[in-house]
Coordinates of C-alpha atoms in Angstrom, one line a residue:
M17 CA -44.7 -1.1 17.5
E18 CA -43.4 -0.8 13.9
E19 CA -40.5 1.6 13.5
R20 CA -41.1 4.5 11.1
K21 CA -38.0 5.5 9.1
L22 CA -37.3 9.0 7.7
P23 CA -34.8 9.7 4.9
S24 CA -31.6 11.4 6.0
P25 CA -31.2 14.3 6.1
C26 CA -34.5 15.7 7.2
V27 CA -36.1 18.2 9.6
V28 CA -38.1 17.0 12.6
I29 CA -40.2 19.6 14.4
L30 CA -41.5 18.6 17.9
V31 CA -44.8 20.2 18.8
G32 CA -46.6 20.0 22.1
P33 CA -47.1 21.6 25.5
G34 CA -44.5 21.6 28.3
A35 CA -44.1 18.2 30.1
A36 CA -45.5 16.4 27.1
G37 CA -42.4 14.3 26.8
K38 CA -40.7 15.9 23.8
S39 CA -37.1 16.1 25.1
T40 CA -37.2 12.6 26.6
W41 CA -38.5 11.1 23.4
A42 CA -36.0 12.9 21.2
A43 CA -33.1 11.9 23.5
E44 CA -34.1 8.3 23.2
R45 CA -34.1 8.3 19.4
F46 CA -31.6 10.8 18.1
A47 CA -27.9 11.5 18.6
D48 CA -27.4 14.4 20.8
G49 CA -25.8 16.5 18.1
L50 CA -28.9 16.4 16.0
I51 CA -31.2 18.0 18.6
V52 CA -31.5 21.8 18.8
S53 CA -33.2 22.5 22.1
S54 CA -34.5 25.8 23.3
D55 CA -34.0 24.8 26.9
R56 CA -30.3 24.0 26.3
L57 CA -29.8 27.2 24.5
R58 CA -31.5 29.1 27.4
A59 CA -28.9 27.6 29.7
L60 CA -26.2 28.6 27.3
V61 CA -27.1 32.2 27.1
G62 CA -28.6 32.5 30.5
A63 CA -28.3 31.2 34.0
G64 CA -30.0 27.9 33.3
E65 CA -32.7 26.1 31.4
D66 CA -35.3 27.8 33.6
D67 CA -33.9 31.3 33.1
L68 CA -36.9 32.9 31.4
A69 CA -35.2 36.2 31.1
A70 CA -32.9 34.6 28.6
S71 CA -35.7 33.2 26.5
A72 CA -35.6 35.9 23.8
D73 CA -31.9 35.5 23.3
A74 CA -32.2 31.7 23.4
F75 CA -34.9 31.7 20.6
A76 CA -32.9 34.1 18.5
L77 CA -29.9 31.7 18.8
L78 CA -32.2 28.7 18.1
E79 CA -33.4 30.3 14.9
E80 CA -29.8 30.9 13.7
V81 CA -28.7 27.4 14.6
V82 CA -31.6 25.9 12.8
R83 CA -31.0 28.0 9.7
Q84 CA -27.3 27.2 9.6
R85 CA -27.9 23.4 10.1
I86 CA -30.6 23.2 7.4
S87 CA -28.6 25.3 5.0
R88 CA -25.8 22.6 5.4
R89 CA -28.4 19.8 4.9
L90 CA -27.9 18.4 8.3
T91 CA -30.6 16.4 10.0
T92 CA -32.2 18.8 12.6
V93 CA -34.5 17.9 15.4
I94 CA -36.1 21.1 16.8
D95 CA -37.0 20.5 20.4
T96 CA -39.0 23.4 21.7
L97 CA -42.7 23.9 22.3
G98 CA -43.4 24.4 18.6
L99 CA -46.7 26.1 19.3
D100 CA -45.8 29.3 17.3
K101 CA -47.2 28.8 13.8
D102 CA -45.0 31.4 12.2
R103 CA -41.9 29.7 13.6
R104 CA -43.1 26.3 12.4
L105 CA -43.8 27.6 8.9
R106 CA -40.4 29.3 8.8
W107 CA -38.6 26.1 9.6
L108 CA -40.8 24.3 7.0
E109 CA -39.8 26.9 4.4
L110 CA -36.1 26.5 5.2
A111 CA -36.4 22.7 4.8
R112 CA -38.2 23.1 1.4
A113 CA -35.5 25.5 0.2
A114 CA -32.8 23.0 1.1
G115 CA -34.7 20.1 -0.5
M116 CA -35.1 18.2 2.8
P117 CA -38.2 16.3 4.0
C118 CA -39.9 18.0 7.0
V119 CA -42.2 16.3 9.5
A120 CA -44.0 17.4 12.6
V121 CA -44.3 15.2 15.6
G122 CA -47.3 16.1 17.7
F123 CA -47.3 15.2 21.4
D124 CA -50.9 14.9 22.3
T125 CA -50.2 13.9 25.9
P126 CA -53.3 14.2 28.2
A127 CA -53.4 17.4 30.2
A128 CA -53.6 15.6 33.5
E129 CA -50.4 13.7 32.6
C130 CA -48.6 16.9 31.6
R131 CA -49.6 18.4 35.0
R132 CA -48.5 15.3 36.9
R133 CA -45.1 15.3 35.2
N134 CA -44.8 19.0 35.9
R135 CA -45.4 18.6 39.6
E136 CA -42.6 16.1 39.7
R137 CA -40.1 18.5 38.2
L138 CA -37.5 20.2 40.3
K139 CA -38.1 23.4 38.2
R140 CA -41.8 23.5 37.5
I141 CA -43.5 25.4 34.7
P142 CA -45.9 27.9 36.4
A143 CA -49.3 26.4 36.5
D144 CA -51.0 29.2 34.6
V145 CA -48.3 29.0 31.9
L146 CA -48.8 25.3 31.4
T147 CA -52.5 25.8 31.2
S148 CA -52.0 28.4 28.5
Q149 CA -49.8 25.9 26.6
L150 CA -52.3 23.2 26.8
R151 CA -55.0 25.5 25.4
S152 CA -52.7 26.5 22.5
W153 CA -52.0 22.8 21.8
T154 CA -55.7 22.1 21.4
A155 CA -55.8 24.5 18.5
V156 CA -52.4 23.7 17.1
K157 CA -53.0 20.0 16.7
K158 CA -55.8 20.8 14.3
E159 CA -53.6 23.1 12.3
L160 CA -50.6 20.8 11.8
P161 CA -52.1 18.5 9.1
L162 CA -53.0 21.6 7.1
E163 CA -49.5 23.3 7.1
G164 CA -47.9 21.2 4.4
Y165 CA -45.5 18.9 6.2
D166 CA -44.4 15.7 4.5
D167 CA -46.1 14.0 7.4
V168 CA -47.6 14.7 10.9
L169 CA -46.6 11.9 13.2
Q170 CA -47.3 10.7 16.7
P171 CA -44.4 10.2 19.0
T172 CA -43.8 6.6 18.0
A173 CA -40.7 4.6 17.1
L174 CA -38.9 6.8 14.7
R175 CA -35.4 6.8 13.1
V176 CA -33.6 8.8 10.5
V177 CA -31.8 6.5 8.0
P178 CA -30.1 6.7 4.6
E179 CA -32.5 6.6 1.7
A180 CA -31.6 3.0 1.0
F181 CA -33.3 1.9 4.2
V182 CA -36.5 3.9 4.3
D183 CA -38.5 1.0 3.0
A184 CA -36.2 -1.8 4.2
G185 CA -38.4 -2.7 7.1
A186 CA -41.1 -4.4 4.9
A187 CA -38.4 -6.3 3.0
A188 CA -36.8 -7.5 6.3
T189 CA -40.3 -8.7 7.3
R190 CA -40.6 -10.6 4.0
Q191 CA -37.2 -12.2 4.6
S192 CA -38.3 -13.3 8.1
E193 CA -41.6 -14.8 6.9
A194 CA -40.4 -16.3 3.6
P195 CA -36.6 -16.5 3.6
A196 CA -34.7 -16.2 0.4
A197 CA -31.2 -17.6 -0.1
L198 CA -28.4 -15.1 -1.0
R199 CA -24.6 -15.6 -1.1
F200 CA -22.3 -13.1 0.6
G201 CA -18.7 -12.2 -0.2
L202 CA -16.3 -10.0 1.7
Q203 CA -14.3 -7.6 -0.3
L204 CA -11.0 -6.4 1.1
S205 CA -10.1 -3.0 -0.2
S206 CA -7.6 -1.8 2.3
Y207 CA -4.6 -3.3 4.1
T208 CA -4.1 -0.6 6.6
H209 CA -4.2 -2.0 10.2
K210 CA -2.6 -1.4 13.6
A211 CA -0.2 -4.3 13.5
G212 CA 2.0 -2.7 10.8
R213 CA 3.8 -4.4 7.9
A214 CA 5.4 -7.1 10.1
G215 CA 1.9 -8.1 11.3
T216 CA 0.2 -8.1 8.0
A217 CA 0.2 -11.9 7.4
D218 CA -1.3 -12.6 10.8
W219 CA -3.8 -9.7 10.4
I220 CA -5.2 -10.9 7.1
R221 CA -5.3 -14.5 8.2
D222 CA -7.3 -13.5 11.2
V223 CA -9.7 -11.5 9.0
A224 CA -10.2 -14.5 6.7
V225 CA -10.7 -16.9 9.5
R226 CA -13.3 -14.6 11.1
A227 CA -15.0 -14.0 7.8
E228 CA -15.4 -17.8 7.2
A229 CA -16.7 -18.3 10.7
A230 CA -19.2 -15.4 10.2
G231 CA -20.7 -17.3 7.2
F232 CA -19.2 -15.5 4.3
D233 CA -19.3 -17.6 1.1
A234 CA -16.3 -15.9 -0.6
I235 CA -13.5 -13.4 -0.1
Y236 CA -12.5 -11.0 -2.8
V237 CA -9.6 -8.6 -3.2
M238 CA -9.2 -5.6 -5.4
D239 CA -6.7 -6.1 -8.2
H240 CA -4.5 -3.0 -8.0
F241 CA -0.8 -2.3 -7.3
R242 CA -1.3 0.7 -5.2
Q243 CA -4.2 2.1 -3.2
I244 CA -7.0 3.8 -5.3
P245 CA -7.9 7.4 -4.4
Q246 CA -11.5 6.4 -3.5
V247 CA -10.1 4.4 -0.6
G248 CA -6.8 5.9 0.5
R249 CA -3.4 7.2 -0.4
A250 CA -1.1 5.9 -3.1
W251 CA 1.6 5.1 -0.5
D252 CA -0.7 3.1 1.8
D253 CA 0.3 -0.5 2.1
F254 CA -1.4 -2.5 -0.7
L255 CA -0.9 -6.3 -1.4
E256 CA -0.7 -7.9 -4.8
S257 CA -4.0 -9.6 -5.4
W258 CA -3.3 -13.1 -6.7
T259 CA -0.4 -13.6 -4.3
T260 CA -2.7 -12.6 -1.5
L261 CA -5.4 -15.1 -2.7
G262 CA -2.9 -17.9 -2.7
Y263 CA -2.1 -17.1 1.0
L264 CA -5.8 -16.9 1.8
A265 CA -6.3 -20.3 0.2
A266 CA -4.1 -21.8 2.9
C267 CA -5.8 -19.8 5.7
T268 CA -9.4 -20.9 4.8
T269 CA -11.2 -24.1 4.0
R270 CA -14.6 -23.2 2.5
M271 CA -14.8 -19.7 1.0
R272 CA -14.3 -19.1 -2.7
L273 CA -11.4 -16.8 -3.6
G274 CA -11.3 -14.2 -6.3
T275 CA -10.5 -10.7 -7.6
L276 CA -13.0 -7.8 -8.0
V277 CA -11.7 -7.5 -10.6
S278 CA -8.4 -8.1 -12.5
G279 CA -7.8 -5.3 -14.9
I280 CA -7.4 -6.9 -18.3
T281 CA -4.4 -4.7 -19.2
Y282 CA -2.4 -5.7 -16.1
R283 CA -1.1 -9.2 -17.2
N284 CA -0.7 -11.3 -20.3
V285 CA -4.1 -13.0 -20.4
A286 CA -2.7 -16.5 -20.9
H287 CA -0.6 -15.9 -17.8
L288 CA -3.7 -14.7 -15.9
G289 CA -5.4 -18.0 -16.9
K290 CA -2.4 -19.9 -15.6
I291 CA -2.5 -18.0 -12.3
A292 CA -6.2 -18.7 -11.8
A293 CA -5.9 -22.4 -12.6
T294 CA -3.0 -22.7 -10.1
L295 CA -5.1 -21.0 -7.4
D296 CA -8.0 -23.3 -8.1
V297 CA -5.8 -26.4 -7.7
L298 CA -4.1 -25.2 -4.5
S299 CA -7.4 -24.0 -3.0
G300 CA -9.2 -27.3 -3.6
G301 CA -11.4 -25.8 -6.4
R302 CA -12.4 -22.5 -4.9
A303 CA -11.1 -19.9 -7.4
V304 CA -13.2 -17.2 -9.1
C305 CA -11.6 -15.3 -12.0
G306 CA -12.8 -11.7 -12.0
V307 CA -11.9 -9.6 -15.0
G308 CA -12.7 -6.0 -16.0
L309 CA -11.9 -3.3 -18.4
A310 CA -9.3 -1.5 -16.2
W311 CA -9.8 2.2 -15.4
F312 CA -7.0 3.5 -13.2
E313 CA -4.8 5.3 -15.8
A314 CA -2.5 6.8 -13.1
E315 CA -1.6 3.3 -12.0
H316 CA -0.7 2.3 -15.5
K317 CA 1.5 5.3 -15.9
A318 CA 3.2 4.8 -12.6
Y319 CA 4.2 1.2 -13.5
G320 CA 5.1 2.1 -17.1
W321 CA 2.2 0.2 -18.7
T322 CA 0.3 1.4 -21.7
F323 CA -3.3 2.4 -21.1
P324 CA -5.1 1.7 -24.4
P325 CA -8.2 3.5 -25.5
V326 CA -11.4 2.1 -24.3
A327 CA -12.3 0.4 -27.6
E328 CA -9.0 -1.5 -27.6
R329 CA -9.6 -2.5 -24.0
Y330 CA -13.0 -3.8 -24.9
A331 CA -11.5 -5.9 -27.7
L332 CA -8.9 -7.3 -25.3
L333 CA -11.6 -8.1 -22.7
E334 CA -13.8 -9.9 -25.3
D335 CA -10.9 -12.0 -26.4
A336 CA -9.9 -12.8 -22.8
L337 CA -13.4 -14.0 -22.0
Q338 CA -13.1 -16.5 -24.9
L339 CA -9.5 -17.4 -24.3
L340 CA -9.7 -18.3 -20.6
P341 CA -12.1 -21.3 -21.0
V342 CA -9.8 -22.6 -23.8
L343 CA -6.8 -22.4 -21.5
W344 CA -8.6 -24.3 -18.8
G345 CA -9.9 -27.0 -21.1
P346 CA -8.0 -30.1 -22.4
G347 CA -5.3 -30.0 -25.0
N348 CA -3.2 -27.2 -26.4
K349 CA -5.1 -25.9 -29.4
P350 CA -4.2 -22.4 -30.5
F351 CA -6.4 -19.3 -30.0
H352 CA -6.8 -16.5 -32.5
G353 CA -8.9 -13.6 -31.4
K354 CA -9.4 -10.0 -32.5
V355 CA -6.3 -8.8 -30.7
L356 CA -4.9 -11.9 -28.9
D357 CA -2.9 -14.7 -30.6
V358 CA -1.9 -17.6 -28.4
P359 CA -0.3 -20.4 -30.4
D360 CA -0.3 -23.0 -27.6
T361 CA -2.9 -23.0 -24.8
T362 CA -1.3 -25.7 -22.7
C363 CA -2.3 -25.1 -19.0
Y364 CA -1.6 -28.0 -16.7
P365 CA -2.7 -28.8 -14.1
R366 CA -6.1 -27.8 -15.3
P367 CA -8.5 -26.3 -12.7
L368 CA -10.1 -28.7 -10.3
Q369 CA -13.5 -27.1 -11.0
E370 CA -15.1 -28.5 -14.1
H371 CA -15.9 -24.9 -15.0
L372 CA -13.9 -22.2 -13.3
P373 CA -16.3 -19.3 -13.0
V374 CA -15.5 -16.0 -14.8
L375 CA -16.9 -12.8 -13.3
V376 CA -16.9 -9.5 -15.2
G377 CA -17.0 -6.2 -13.4
G378 CA -19.0 -3.3 -14.9
S379 CA -22.5 -2.2 -15.6
G380 CA -22.4 -0.5 -18.9
R381 CA -24.5 -2.0 -21.7
R382 CA -21.5 -3.1 -23.7
T383 CA -20.0 -4.8 -20.6
L384 CA -23.2 -6.5 -19.8
R385 CA -23.5 -7.8 -23.3
L386 CA -20.0 -9.3 -23.2
A387 CA -20.8 -10.9 -19.8
A388 CA -24.1 -12.3 -21.1
R389 CA -22.3 -13.9 -24.1
H390 CA -19.1 -15.2 -22.5
A391 CA -19.0 -15.0 -18.6
D392 CA -20.7 -16.7 -15.7
A393 CA -21.5 -13.6 -13.7
V394 CA -21.4 -9.8 -13.9
N395 CA -20.8 -7.5 -10.9
V396 CA -22.7 -4.2 -10.7
F397 CA -23.2 -1.3 -8.3
G398 CA -26.3 0.7 -7.4
D399 CA -29.6 0.4 -5.6
A400 CA -32.3 -2.2 -6.1
T401 CA -33.9 -0.3 -8.9
A402 CA -30.6 -0.2 -10.8
V403 CA -30.0 -3.9 -10.2
R404 CA -33.5 -4.8 -11.5
K405 CA -32.8 -2.8 -14.6
H406 CA -29.5 -4.7 -15.2
A407 CA -31.2 -8.0 -14.5
D408 CA -34.0 -7.3 -16.9
Y409 CA -31.5 -6.5 -19.6
L410 CA -29.5 -9.7 -19.0
R411 CA -32.7 -11.7 -19.4
E412 CA -32.9 -10.6 -23.0
F413 CA -30.0 -12.9 -23.8
D414 CA -30.5 -16.7 -24.2
R415 CA -27.5 -17.5 -22.1
P416 CA -27.9 -17.5 -18.3
V417 CA -25.5 -15.2 -16.4
E418 CA -25.6 -14.4 -12.7
L419 CA -25.8 -10.9 -11.4
T420 CA -23.7 -10.0 -8.4
H421 CA -23.6 -6.7 -6.5
L422 CA -20.9 -4.8 -4.7
S423 CA -21.4 -2.2 -2.0
T424 CA -19.7 -0.6 1.0
T425 CA -21.7 -1.7 4.1
L426 CA -21.4 -0.3 7.6
V427 CA -23.5 -2.5 10.0
G428 CA -24.2 -1.9 13.7
K429 CA -26.2 -4.0 16.1
D430 CA -28.7 -1.2 16.7
S431 CA -29.2 2.5 15.8
R432 CA -26.9 3.8 18.6
A433 CA -24.1 1.5 17.5
V434 CA -24.6 2.7 13.9
D435 CA -24.4 6.4 15.0
D436 CA -21.3 5.7 17.0
L437 CA -19.6 3.9 14.0
V438 CA -20.5 6.8 11.7
E439 CA -19.2 9.4 14.1
R440 CA -15.9 7.5 14.6
L441 CA -15.3 6.5 11.0
R442 CA -16.4 9.5 8.9
P443 CA -13.8 11.8 7.5
R444 CA -13.4 15.0 9.5
N445 CA -14.8 17.2 6.7
Q446 CA -17.8 15.1 5.8
N447 CA -21.1 15.5 7.5
P448 CA -22.6 12.4 9.2
A449 CA -25.6 12.0 6.9
R450 CA -23.5 12.1 3.7
Y451 CA -21.0 9.6 5.1
A452 CA -23.7 7.3 6.4
A453 CA -25.4 7.2 2.9
S454 CA -22.0 6.6 1.2
V455 CA -21.3 3.5 3.3
N456 CA -24.9 2.3 3.6
A457 CA -24.8 2.6 7.4
G458 CA -27.6 0.7 9.0
T459 CA -28.6 -1.8 11.7
V460 CA -28.7 -5.6 11.2
D461 CA -32.4 -5.4 10.4
D462 CA -31.8 -2.5 8.0
Q463 CA -29.2 -4.5 6.1
I464 CA -31.4 -7.6 6.0
G465 CA -34.1 -5.5 4.3
R466 CA -31.7 -3.9 1.9
F467 CA -30.2 -7.2 0.8
R468 CA -33.6 -8.8 0.5
E469 CA -34.5 -6.0 -1.9
L470 CA -31.3 -6.6 -3.9
S471 CA -32.1 -10.3 -4.0
E472 CA -35.6 -9.7 -5.2
A473 CA -34.2 -7.4 -7.9
G474 CA -32.1 -10.2 -9.2
A475 CA -28.8 -10.3 -7.3
A476 CA -27.5 -13.9 -6.6
E477 CA -24.5 -12.8 -4.5
V478 CA -23.7 -9.6 -2.7
M479 CA -20.1 -8.5 -2.0
I480 CA -19.7 -6.1 0.8
S481 CA -16.7 -4.0 1.8
L482 CA -16.7 -3.3 5.5
P483 CA -15.3 0.1 6.6
D484 CA -14.7 -1.4 10.0
L485 CA -13.6 -5.1 10.1
D486 CA -14.5 -5.2 13.7
T487 CA -18.1 -5.5 12.5
L488 CA -17.4 -8.8 10.8
E489 CA -19.4 -10.8 13.4
T490 CA -22.2 -8.3 13.2
A491 CA -22.3 -8.8 9.5
G492 CA -22.6 -12.5 10.2
E493 CA -26.0 -11.8 11.9
V494 CA -27.2 -10.4 8.6
I495 CA -25.8 -13.4 6.6
S496 CA -27.6 -15.9 9.0
A497 CA -30.9 -14.4 7.9
F498 CA -30.3 -15.7 4.4
R499 CA -29.3 -19.2 5.2
V500 CA -32.3 -21.3 4.1

């Protein structure tokens, strides 16, 4: 049975008579913390789940819990009879006010089956009460489609996922039936690990060896000199990029090695070209030279570097994109650009690659134009729609340029594993749905679908940053789906 995916966060209202299977179904598909159960709340405020005298207090508490969760835009699965129309519409109204999708799941379990299940319970629903509920359900199931939910579903395979994966199932099917090739790169953005500073060399070697075994085509590192605020703290351990790539060249045999991306203000550009050429020779022709405009002003100030205005950095980047191939070519002819003047471009040994690839980071139109004119690839962010827009723009230029894509990717073998990873890794003050969306948390099949969509949109390579490097081998299962 095909799995139905709902965007996170959302509200799911379970509707049906007692013993119809609502609680069992919910427990099989949703993390415990997402389910608001009237029976559990009855046990909380009363003597147990069957303490009918506590029902009024339990439902009052349920209403408050539901209101609070929805106001915080938390996925909420309401596990109660759901036969009261006024309550259902109140929950629907709360969802609408919060801008959250709301679906009803109707449990049309045959009356005989409900009665059979009830007889097997230790605490049975009184027969007359169950009969009343079954009669109410007969009317309610006709009302549900008219009440304005985003959908009225049967109790089938259902999962709440980040928006990026809602339609990924169809794309995963396309990948299975007609596989498309796609390259994968691993981006290392953090060097925090349990082994400590003395164990860093062994740790990063192990990561690289595992990544190569998992099928990654390349390994990339951020080019910064201290950790960026989006990832960690300024005083977190952070390795210099090109030195690290040189070490990784000795630890690996197949993967390409590059920066995502080197800020053009960080080094003399001719010196950068020499560094990249040296890496290419020592790695056996596996270097990628990533360059970008540079954005981290605080880092410049900390190291005493000037941080030029954006127009000056664009001029420097444009000159760099033209200078680097000259450095890597034969001879020692001078280079005179708009802002760069290099009298002698001697750079021996030259790279082993006949053409050492240059990758530009950034998705602004001006950056894309520079990449289209002078680079081999441009790296962008965003969903498949954004990637398609960038790819369409690049096709307006006569010169071919590859489009690559960078995203944080949290991958689990199944939905339970994904839930566990999200709960373990999310910051204490961030709700699970928001964190899951920010790291594209999904199963192997989810990720296959997402990357197939990115491939169809125009991406030739996807670079992924894994919040948990213990999932490297699981990411390898995604990569294997694109080996054609």
